[in-house]
mmCIF file of C-alpha atoms in Angstrom:
data_model
loop_
_atom_site.group_PDB
_atom_site.id
_atom_site.type_symbol
_atom_site.label_atom_id
_atom_site.label_comp_id
_atom_site.label_asym_id
_atom_site.label_seq_id
_atom_site.Cartn_x
_atom_site.Cartn_y
_atom_site.Cartn_z
ATOM 1 C CA MET A 294 -0.266 0.171 0.457
ATOM 2 C CA ILE A 295 1.643 3.641 -0.474
ATOM 3 C CA ALA A 296 0.106 6.268 0.908
ATOM 4 C CA PRO A 297 -0.110 9.598 -1.616
ATOM 5 C CA ALA A 298 1.064 12.428 1.269
ATOM 6 C CA ILE A 299 3.035 10.458 2.198
ATOM 7 C CA ASP A 300 4.849 8.995 -1.200
ATOM 8 C CA ASN A 301 5.689 12.884 -1.851
ATOM 9 C CA ILE A 302 7.236 13.785 0.657
ATOM 10 C CA ILE A 303 9.114 10.652 0.786
ATOM 11 C CA LYS A 304 10.223 11.694 -3.142
ATOM 12 C CA GLN A 305 11.032 15.272 -2.213
ATOM 13 C CA GLN A 306 14.396 13.684 -0.446
ATOM 14 C CA THR A 307 14.907 11.481 -3.379
ATOM 15 C CA LYS A 308 15.117 14.549 -5.975
ATOM 16 C CA ASN A 309 19.266 14.878 -5.090
ATOM 17 C CA ASP A 310 19.757 10.944 -4.239
ATOM 18 C CA HIS A 311 20.307 11.697 -0.261
ATOM 19 C CA PHE A 312 17.270 9.139 0.391
ATOM 20 C CA ALA A 313 17.155 6.006 -1.507
ATOM 21 C CA GLY A 314 15.853 2.826 0.647
ATOM 22 C CA VAL A 315 12.528 1.265 1.823
ATOM 23 C CA VAL A 316 9.953 3.377 4.249
ATOM 24 C CA MET A 317 6.915 1.459 6.021
ATOM 25 C CA ILE A 318 4.322 2.591 8.604
ATOM 26 C CA ALA A 319 1.668 0.776 10.631
ATOM 27 C CA ASN A 320 -1.575 1.337 12.160
ATOM 28 C CA GLY A 321 -2.215 -1.251 14.615
ATOM 29 C CA ASP A 322 -2.582 -4.617 12.127
ATOM 30 C CA GLU A 323 -3.361 -2.365 9.267
ATOM 31 C CA THR A 324 0.322 -1.544 7.268
ATOM 32 C CA LEU A 325 -0.636 2.454 5.958
ATOM 33 C CA HIS A 326 2.323 2.785 3.850
ATOM 34 C CA ALA A 327 5.092 0.506 2.125
ATOM 35 C CA ALA A 328 7.434 1.197 -0.461
ATOM 36 C CA ALA A 329 10.921 1.357 -1.974
ATOM 37 C CA TYR A 330 12.694 4.162 -3.403
ATOM 38 C CA GLY A 331 15.596 4.644 -5.603
ATOM 39 C CA GLU A 332 18.480 2.564 -7.102
ATOM 40 C CA VAL A 333 20.448 -0.161 -4.778
ATOM 41 C CA LEU A 334 23.788 1.539 -6.606
ATOM 42 C CA PRO A 335 23.337 4.948 -7.876
ATOM 43 C CA GLY A 336 23.428 4.337 -11.800
ATOM 44 C CA SER A 337 22.664 0.986 -11.361
ATOM 45 C CA GLY A 338 19.400 0.402 -12.408
ATOM 46 C CA VAL A 339 18.819 -2.510 -9.570
ATOM 47 C CA LEU A 340 15.918 -0.376 -7.704
ATOM 48 C CA HIS A 341 15.251 -0.927 -3.999
ATOM 49 C CA GLN A 342 13.109 -3.990 -2.603
ATOM 50 C CA LEU A 343 10.632 -4.080 0.368
ATOM 51 C CA GLY A 344 12.168 -7.825 1.055
ATOM 52 C CA SER A 345 16.224 -6.687 1.092
ATOM 53 C CA VAL A 346 18.043 -7.739 4.588
ATOM 54 C CA TRP A 347 19.340 -4.274 6.042
ATOM 55 C CA ARG A 348 22.363 -3.576 8.959
ATOM 56 C CA TRP A 349 19.974 -2.121 11.490
ATOM 57 C CA ALA A 350 22.772 -0.380 13.117
ATOM 58 C CA SER A 351 22.336 1.037 17.075
ATOM 59 C CA VAL A 352 18.343 -0.204 15.570
ATOM 60 C CA THR A 353 20.258 -3.293 17.589
ATOM 61 C CA LYS A 354 20.434 -1.180 20.669
ATOM 62 C CA MET A 355 16.324 -1.480 21.655
ATOM 63 C CA LEU A 356 16.529 -4.916 21.014
ATOM 64 C CA ALA A 357 18.855 -5.050 23.550
ATOM 65 C CA GLY A 358 16.727 -3.063 25.669
ATOM 66 C CA PHE A 359 13.274 -5.233 25.140
ATOM 67 C CA ILE A 360 15.226 -8.269 26.190
ATOM 68 C CA THR A 361 16.750 -6.566 29.632
ATOM 69 C CA LEU A 362 13.242 -5.033 30.317
ATOM 70 C CA GLN A 363 11.614 -8.842 30.265
ATOM 71 C CA GLU A 364 13.969 -9.890 32.886
ATOM 72 C CA VAL A 365 13.158 -7.219 34.611
ATOM 73 C CA GLU A 366 9.506 -7.878 34.195
ATOM 74 C CA ARG A 367 10.493 -11.759 35.294
ATOM 75 C CA GLY A 368 12.224 -9.881 38.425
ATOM 76 C CA ARG A 369 16.125 -11.300 37.659
ATOM 77 C CA LEU A 370 16.806 -7.546 36.819
ATOM 78 C CA ASN A 371 16.353 -4.535 38.807
ATOM 79 C CA LEU A 372 17.306 -1.308 36.589
ATOM 80 C CA ASP A 373 19.651 0.177 39.315
ATOM 81 C CA GLN A 374 21.058 -3.239 40.644
ATOM 82 C CA PRO A 375 25.220 -2.904 40.146
ATOM 83 C CA VAL A 376 26.669 -5.257 37.584
ATOM 84 C CA ALA A 377 28.458 -6.430 40.387
ATOM 85 C CA GLN A 378 26.560 -8.281 41.637
ATOM 86 C CA LEU A 379 25.825 -10.157 38.061
ATOM 87 C CA LEU A 380 29.350 -9.924 37.023
ATOM 88 C CA PRO A 381 31.550 -10.865 40.130
ATOM 89 C CA ALA A 382 33.969 -11.019 38.218
ATOM 90 C CA ALA A 383 34.524 -7.198 36.721
ATOM 91 C CA PRO A 384 36.236 -4.270 37.680
ATOM 92 C CA SER A 385 35.181 -2.211 40.491
ATOM 93 C CA HIS A 386 34.996 0.267 38.273
ATOM 94 C CA VAL A 387 32.663 -1.655 36.026
ATOM 95 C CA GLY A 388 30.580 -3.307 38.505
ATOM 96 C CA GLY A 389 29.563 -0.013 40.019
ATOM 97 C CA VAL A 390 27.678 0.587 36.839
ATOM 98 C CA THR A 391 23.843 0.110 36.796
ATOM 99 C CA LEU A 392 21.727 -1.823 34.254
ATOM 100 C CA ARG A 393 19.990 1.969 33.994
ATOM 101 C CA GLN A 394 23.483 3.431 33.282
ATOM 102 C CA LEU A 395 24.009 1.070 30.506
ATOM 103 C CA MET A 396 21.380 1.383 28.928
ATOM 104 C CA ASN A 397 21.368 5.200 28.996
ATOM 105 C CA HIS A 398 24.640 5.997 27.962
ATOM 106 C CA THR A 399 25.666 7.621 31.532
ATOM 107 C CA SER A 400 28.443 4.465 32.607
ATOM 108 C CA GLY A 401 31.188 6.164 32.622
ATOM 109 C CA LEU A 402 32.913 2.850 30.826
ATOM 110 C CA ALA A 403 35.671 2.879 27.806
ATOM 111 C CA ASN A 404 34.545 4.038 24.633
ATOM 112 C CA PRO A 405 36.225 2.725 21.666
ATOM 113 C CA ASP A 406 35.421 5.056 19.432
ATOM 114 C CA GLN A 407 38.140 6.937 21.308
ATOM 115 C CA THR A 408 40.545 4.604 19.509
ATOM 116 C CA ALA A 409 42.596 4.951 17.014
ATOM 117 C CA LEU A 410 40.912 5.119 13.259
ATOM 118 C CA ASN A 411 41.976 2.620 10.706
ATOM 119 C CA THR A 412 43.830 4.678 8.440
ATOM 120 C CA GLU A 413 42.970 2.136 5.161
ATOM 121 C CA THR A 414 39.110 1.561 6.052
ATOM 122 C CA GLY A 415 38.764 4.692 7.862
ATOM 123 C CA VAL A 416 36.679 2.528 10.484
ATOM 124 C CA HIS A 417 37.946 2.322 14.436
ATOM 125 C CA HIS A 418 39.855 -0.946 14.811
ATOM 126 C CA TRP A 419 37.725 -2.264 17.196
ATOM 127 C CA ALA A 420 35.621 -2.661 14.507
ATOM 128 C CA SER A 421 36.893 -3.796 11.236
ATOM 129 C CA ALA A 422 39.866 -6.293 13.535
ATOM 130 C CA ALA A 423 40.104 -9.614 12.320
ATOM 131 C CA GLU A 424 38.752 -10.474 16.300
ATOM 132 C CA PRO A 425 36.358 -8.975 18.461
ATOM 133 C CA ASP A 426 38.484 -7.477 21.281
ATOM 134 C CA PHE A 427 35.480 -6.843 24.040
ATOM 135 C CA LYS A 428 37.627 -6.931 27.080
ATOM 136 C CA TYR A 429 38.047 -3.654 25.867
ATOM 137 C CA CYS A 430 35.058 -1.945 27.585
ATOM 138 C CA TYR A 431 36.347 -3.529 30.715
ATOM 139 C CA GLY A 432 39.346 -1.148 30.280
ATOM 140 C CA PRO A 433 40.308 1.568 32.458
ATOM 141 C CA ALA A 434 36.989 4.185 32.814
ATOM 142 C CA LEU A 435 36.479 7.445 31.112
ATOM 143 C CA ALA A 436 34.135 9.042 34.003
ATOM 144 C CA ALA A 437 32.382 8.147 37.237
ATOM 145 C CA PRO A 438 28.784 6.083 36.902
ATOM 146 C CA GLY A 439 26.270 8.413 36.276
ATOM 147 C CA GLU A 440 28.701 11.286 35.150
ATOM 148 C CA ARG A 441 27.713 12.140 32.092
ATOM 149 C CA PHE A 442 26.060 11.202 29.045
ATOM 150 C CA ASP A 443 28.834 9.397 26.341
ATOM 151 C CA TYR A 444 27.358 7.568 23.269
ATOM 152 C CA ASN A 445 29.094 4.009 23.230
ATOM 153 C CA ALA A 446 29.225 0.971 22.394
ATOM 154 C CA CYS A 447 30.736 -0.057 25.304
ATOM 155 C CA ASP A 448 27.849 0.069 27.062
ATOM 156 C CA PHE A 449 25.840 -2.335 25.477
ATOM 157 C CA VAL A 450 28.526 -5.296 25.317
ATOM 158 C CA VAL A 451 28.837 -4.893 28.897
ATOM 159 C CA LEU A 452 24.653 -5.290 28.715
ATOM 160 C CA ALA A 453 25.180 -8.511 26.616
ATOM 161 C CA ASP A 454 27.342 -10.245 29.246
ATOM 162 C CA VAL A 455 25.306 -8.917 31.865
ATOM 163 C CA LEU A 456 22.350 -10.668 30.107
ATOM 164 C CA LYS A 457 23.917 -13.917 29.112
ATOM 165 C CA ALA A 458 25.100 -14.352 32.921
ATOM 166 C CA VAL A 459 21.185 -14.403 34.374
ATOM 167 C CA THR A 460 20.041 -16.366 30.797
ATOM 168 C CA GLY A 461 22.787 -18.565 30.097
ATOM 169 C CA SER A 462 22.496 -17.536 26.353
ATOM 170 C CA ASN A 463 24.718 -14.939 24.483
ATOM 171 C CA PHE A 464 22.897 -12.010 22.825
ATOM 172 C CA ALA A 465 23.010 -13.962 19.301
ATOM 173 C CA GLU A 466 20.984 -17.002 20.869
ATOM 174 C CA LEU A 467 18.698 -14.516 22.963
ATOM 175 C CA ILE A 468 17.598 -12.739 19.741
ATOM 176 C CA ASP A 469 17.246 -15.882 17.904
ATOM 177 C CA HIS A 470 14.904 -17.804 20.649
ATOM 178 C CA ARG A 471 13.056 -14.353 22.216
ATOM 179 C CA ILE A 472 12.278 -12.242 19.027
ATOM 180 C CA SER A 473 12.847 -14.282 15.817
ATOM 181 C CA LYS A 474 10.682 -17.430 17.133
ATOM 182 C CA THR A 475 9.086 -16.118 19.507
ATOM 183 C CA TYR A 476 6.919 -13.362 17.211
ATOM 184 C CA GLN A 477 7.729 -14.949 13.799
ATOM 185 C CA LEU A 478 10.026 -13.077 13.160
ATOM 186 C CA PRO A 479 12.541 -14.631 11.027
ATOM 187 C CA SER A 480 14.804 -12.759 9.236
ATOM 188 C CA ILE A 481 16.139 -11.031 12.967
ATOM 189 C CA ARG A 482 19.323 -12.564 13.677
ATOM 190 C CA VAL A 483 22.927 -11.132 15.054
ATOM 191 C CA VAL A 484 26.098 -11.390 12.548
ATOM 192 C CA THR A 485 28.478 -13.417 14.824
ATOM 193 C CA ASN A 486 30.408 -14.617 11.846
ATOM 194 C CA ALA A 487 32.712 -12.191 10.082
ATOM 195 C CA SER A 488 32.384 -12.632 7.094
ATOM 196 C CA ASP A 489 28.752 -12.116 7.111
ATOM 197 C CA ASP A 490 26.728 -9.203 6.661
ATOM 198 C CA ALA A 491 23.465 -7.401 5.016
ATOM 199 C CA GLU A 492 22.270 -7.604 1.651
ATOM 200 C CA VAL A 493 21.548 -3.705 0.938
ATOM 201 C CA ALA A 494 25.542 -2.274 1.009
ATOM 202 C CA GLY A 495 26.181 1.450 2.315
ATOM 203 C CA THR A 496 26.861 4.003 -0.276
ATOM 204 C CA ARG A 497 28.775 7.670 -0.465
ATOM 205 C CA ASP A 498 28.675 9.615 -2.862
ATOM 206 C CA GLY A 499 27.435 7.448 -5.090
ATOM 207 C CA LYS A 500 29.605 4.509 -4.690
ATOM 208 C CA PRO A 501 29.817 1.304 -1.982
ATOM 209 C CA ILE A 502 31.993 1.756 0.988
ATOM 210 C CA GLN A 503 34.670 -0.366 1.453
ATOM 211 C CA ASP A 504 35.293 0.177 4.673
ATOM 212 C CA GLY A 505 36.367 -3.733 6.348
ATOM 213 C CA LEU A 506 33.613 -3.043 9.384
ATOM 214 C CA ARG A 507 32.616 -6.413 11.047
ATOM 215 C CA LEU A 508 29.489 -6.806 12.118
ATOM 216 C CA ALA A 509 30.455 -9.803 14.349
ATOM 217 C CA ASN A 510 32.863 -7.375 16.296
ATOM 218 C CA LEU A 511 29.840 -5.219 17.187
ATOM 219 C CA SER A 512 27.467 -7.643 19.931
ATOM 220 C CA ALA A 513 24.654 -5.695 21.122
ATOM 221 C CA ASP A 514 25.388 -2.333 20.232
ATOM 222 C CA ALA A 515 25.056 -3.050 16.402
ATOM 223 C CA ALA A 516 25.056 -6.310 14.795
ATOM 224 C CA ILE A 517 21.931 -7.522 14.164
ATOM 225 C CA ILE A 518 20.461 -7.439 10.737
ATOM 226 C CA GLY A 519 16.708 -7.917 8.924
ATOM 227 C CA LYS A 520 13.806 -6.699 6.929
ATOM 228 C CA PRO A 521 12.606 -3.478 7.536
ATOM 229 C CA ALA A 522 8.682 -5.187 7.741
ATOM 230 C CA ASP A 523 10.589 -7.139 10.359
ATOM 231 C CA LEU A 524 11.075 -4.361 12.410
ATOM 232 C CA LEU A 525 8.038 -2.878 11.999
ATOM 233 C CA LYS A 526 5.949 -5.651 13.326
ATOM 234 C CA LEU A 527 8.148 -5.173 16.298
ATOM 235 C CA THR A 528 7.566 -2.096 17.077
ATOM 236 C CA GLN A 529 4.000 -2.262 16.820
ATOM 237 C CA LEU A 530 4.344 -5.659 19.321
ATOM 238 C CA TYR A 531 6.327 -3.071 21.508
ATOM 239 C CA MET A 532 3.701 -0.582 21.427
ATOM 240 C CA ALA A 533 0.747 -3.119 21.961
ATOM 241 C CA GLY A 534 2.225 -4.609 24.792
ATOM 242 C CA SER A 535 3.435 -8.089 23.528
ATOM 243 C CA ILE A 536 7.014 -8.029 24.134
ATOM 244 C CA ILE A 537 6.994 -6.273 27.716
ATOM 245 C CA THR A 538 3.683 -6.638 29.165
ATOM 246 C CA ASP A 539 4.239 -3.879 32.398
ATOM 247 C CA THR A 540 2.775 -0.842 31.387
ATOM 248 C CA ASN A 541 4.667 0.983 33.879
ATOM 249 C CA LEU A 542 7.908 -0.444 32.420
ATOM 250 C CA ARG A 543 7.055 0.032 29.103
ATOM 251 C CA GLN A 544 6.761 3.452 30.076
ATOM 252 C CA GLU A 545 9.771 4.480 31.427
ATOM 253 C CA PHE A 546 11.329 2.455 28.719
ATOM 254 C CA GLY A 547 10.291 5.491 26.483
ATOM 255 C CA ARG A 548 10.653 8.222 29.153
ATOM 256 C CA GLY A 549 13.619 10.712 27.886
ATOM 257 C CA THR A 550 15.099 12.530 30.603
ATOM 258 C CA PRO A 551 15.507 16.385 29.589
ATOM 259 C CA GLU A 552 18.923 16.842 31.876
ATOM 260 C CA LEU A 553 20.304 14.013 29.050
ATOM 261 C CA GLY A 554 19.018 14.989 25.800
ATOM 262 C CA TYR A 555 15.247 12.877 26.123
ATOM 263 C CA ILE A 556 17.594 9.744 26.047
ATOM 264 C CA ALA A 557 15.757 6.978 28.099
ATOM 265 C CA LEU A 558 16.419 2.733 28.189
ATOM 266 C CA THR A 559 17.949 2.670 24.649
ATOM 267 C CA VAL A 560 15.697 4.957 23.009
ATOM 268 C CA TRP A 561 14.999 8.329 23.137
ATOM 269 C CA GLY A 562 11.655 9.921 24.289
ATOM 270 C CA TYR A 563 9.871 13.224 24.019
ATOM 271 C CA HIS A 564 7.051 15.296 24.054
ATOM 272 C CA ALA A 565 6.949 16.660 20.148
ATOM 273 C CA GLN A 566 4.883 19.397 18.851
ATOM 274 C CA LEU A 567 4.089 18.135 15.221
ATOM 275 C CA ASN A 568 2.345 20.358 12.124
ATOM 276 C CA GLY A 569 -1.612 19.561 12.512
ATOM 277 C CA CYS A 570 -1.543 18.364 15.776
ATOM 278 C CA SER A 571 -3.265 19.762 18.271
ATOM 279 C CA THR A 572 -1.695 19.000 21.446
ATOM 280 C CA PRO A 573 2.309 17.435 22.173
ATOM 281 C CA VAL A 574 2.760 13.430 20.916
ATOM 282 C CA HIS A 575 4.163 11.177 22.496
ATOM 283 C CA ILE A 576 7.534 10.537 20.624
ATOM 284 C CA ILE A 577 10.091 7.270 20.806
ATOM 285 C CA GLU A 578 12.792 7.405 18.492
ATOM 286 C CA ARG A 579 16.054 5.287 17.609
ATOM 287 C CA ARG A 580 18.095 5.537 14.864
ATOM 288 C CA GLY A 581 20.813 3.824 13.347
ATOM 289 C CA HIS A 582 23.769 4.760 11.371
ATOM 290 C CA LEU A 583 26.860 1.830 10.579
ATOM 291 C CA PRO A 584 29.030 4.251 7.355
ATOM 292 C CA GLY A 585 26.389 4.279 4.508
ATOM 293 C CA THR A 586 23.337 3.000 6.170
ATOM 294 C CA LYS A 587 20.910 4.827 8.100
ATOM 295 C CA VAL A 588 17.859 3.938 10.016
ATOM 296 C CA LEU A 589 15.177 5.707 11.785
ATOM 297 C CA THR A 590 12.024 4.028 13.513
ATOM 298 C CA LEU A 591 9.639 6.778 14.831
ATOM 299 C CA GLN A 592 6.026 5.050 17.787
ATOM 300 C CA ALA A 593 3.937 7.411 18.861
ATOM 301 C CA PRO A 594 2.947 4.871 21.850
ATOM 302 C CA GLU A 595 -0.553 6.988 22.199
ATOM 303 C CA LEU A 596 -1.411 6.203 19.001
ATOM 304 C CA GLY A 597 -0.329 3.128 18.220
ATOM 305 C CA ARG A 598 1.311 3.769 15.450
ATOM 306 C CA SER A 599 5.428 3.674 14.592
ATOM 307 C CA MET A 600 7.125 3.948 11.101
ATOM 308 C CA VAL A 601 10.738 2.639 9.817
ATOM 309 C CA LEU A 602 12.521 4.494 7.299
ATOM 310 C CA PHE A 603 16.140 2.261 5.742
ATOM 311 C CA SER A 604 17.966 4.085 3.792
ATOM 312 C CA ASN A 605 21.696 3.435 1.637
ATOM 313 C CA ARG A 606 23.183 6.700 1.092
ATOM 314 C CA ASP A 607 25.743 8.510 4.388
ATOM 315 C CA GLU A 608 24.021 11.724 2.908
ATOM 316 C CA THR A 609 20.585 11.303 4.392
ATOM 317 C CA ASP A 610 19.572 13.774 6.557
ATOM 318 C CA TRP A 611 16.646 13.093 8.633
ATOM 319 C CA GLY A 612 16.289 15.936 10.578
ATOM 320 C CA TRP A 613 15.396 16.566 13.891
ATOM 321 C CA ILE A 614 11.538 16.333 15.341
ATOM 322 C CA TRP A 615 12.485 18.634 18.010
ATOM 323 C CA GLN A 616 13.712 21.522 15.788
ATOM 324 C CA GLN A 617 9.875 21.387 13.311
ATOM 325 C CA THR A 618 11.922 21.535 10.648
ATOM 326 C CA GLY A 619 12.883 18.395 8.223
ATOM 327 C CA PHE A 620 12.618 15.027 7.017
ATOM 328 C CA SER A 621 11.310 13.817 10.399
ATOM 329 C CA PHE A 622 9.419 16.539 10.954
ATOM 330 C CA ASN A 623 7.198 16.394 8.453
ATOM 331 C CA ILE A 624 6.652 12.965 8.148
ATOM 332 C CA ALA A 625 5.907 12.329 11.224
ATOM 333 C CA SER A 626 3.790 15.370 11.072
ATOM 334 C CA GLU A 627 1.607 13.621 8.233
ATOM 335 C CA VAL A 628 1.587 10.211 10.006
ATOM 336 C CA PHE A 629 0.556 11.212 12.878
ATOM 337 C CA CYS A 630 -1.836 13.570 13.051
ATOM 338 C CA ARG A 631 -3.298 13.275 9.921
#
């Protein structure tokens, strides 16, 4: 199904080839819009397809959040318990961090994005190394727990270790059992093999990106791949209470902290004044970005509507809804207000 008004907004973004990919929108069980736009590689004549498998990048964190909250709901985890209770062998500076601080990036842990770039590939060594170096995340801290917000892959590497300690399953197994099989979303999986990757390659300046990045090195930070349709279904299942049944816990998941830039628990949550809505709309937002691939998910829980957008153009600019301008603001206004 293609909604004309939404289609017009998206096509405005494709004119300069700064967007190409897939946009899907749902209201409850109904798909309002599902369409692919543009060529996979500029000038190739090969068009994007709805059923292609993409990198989900940092949307992976949201799924790690779902599984963590399931453990909280079952009473096996508490958001404010320190890591030391679950990983007794962890260094003291790691052990003092709480699960909440891991999920909202206030842990103060070592940050691999501060390591040197691989000059040949243009990505950090930790992301392109032949083997994952997850021990790095247990190295010297950058700040005291809770001191400041620092967007950090190590938060989710450690969170994956916590989940394994509690459940006995690694992150890939948890996604397979708790998400893919439970909700019949077969395309969703965690990449664990160094040579594995998604179907859709990223592009920059009209050319495919050859960066040497290995998704297997990214764990619960950014290693999931899957189809856009399965991500759309997942957001709708979450809002319907199928993944987390406790209403208060779902509210906490999407309740942003203003002093931390409205970060919530693996997502951003805020109330936005959109064009066409008489009152602000509560939005849960999650973005993902790996070289040449950009992902955006927007959920409006009170409306039961969500959307997922995938682009394999590094030039894609979603804009910022709070600034009331740009691609994301325009499409959110159309979907959530009209």
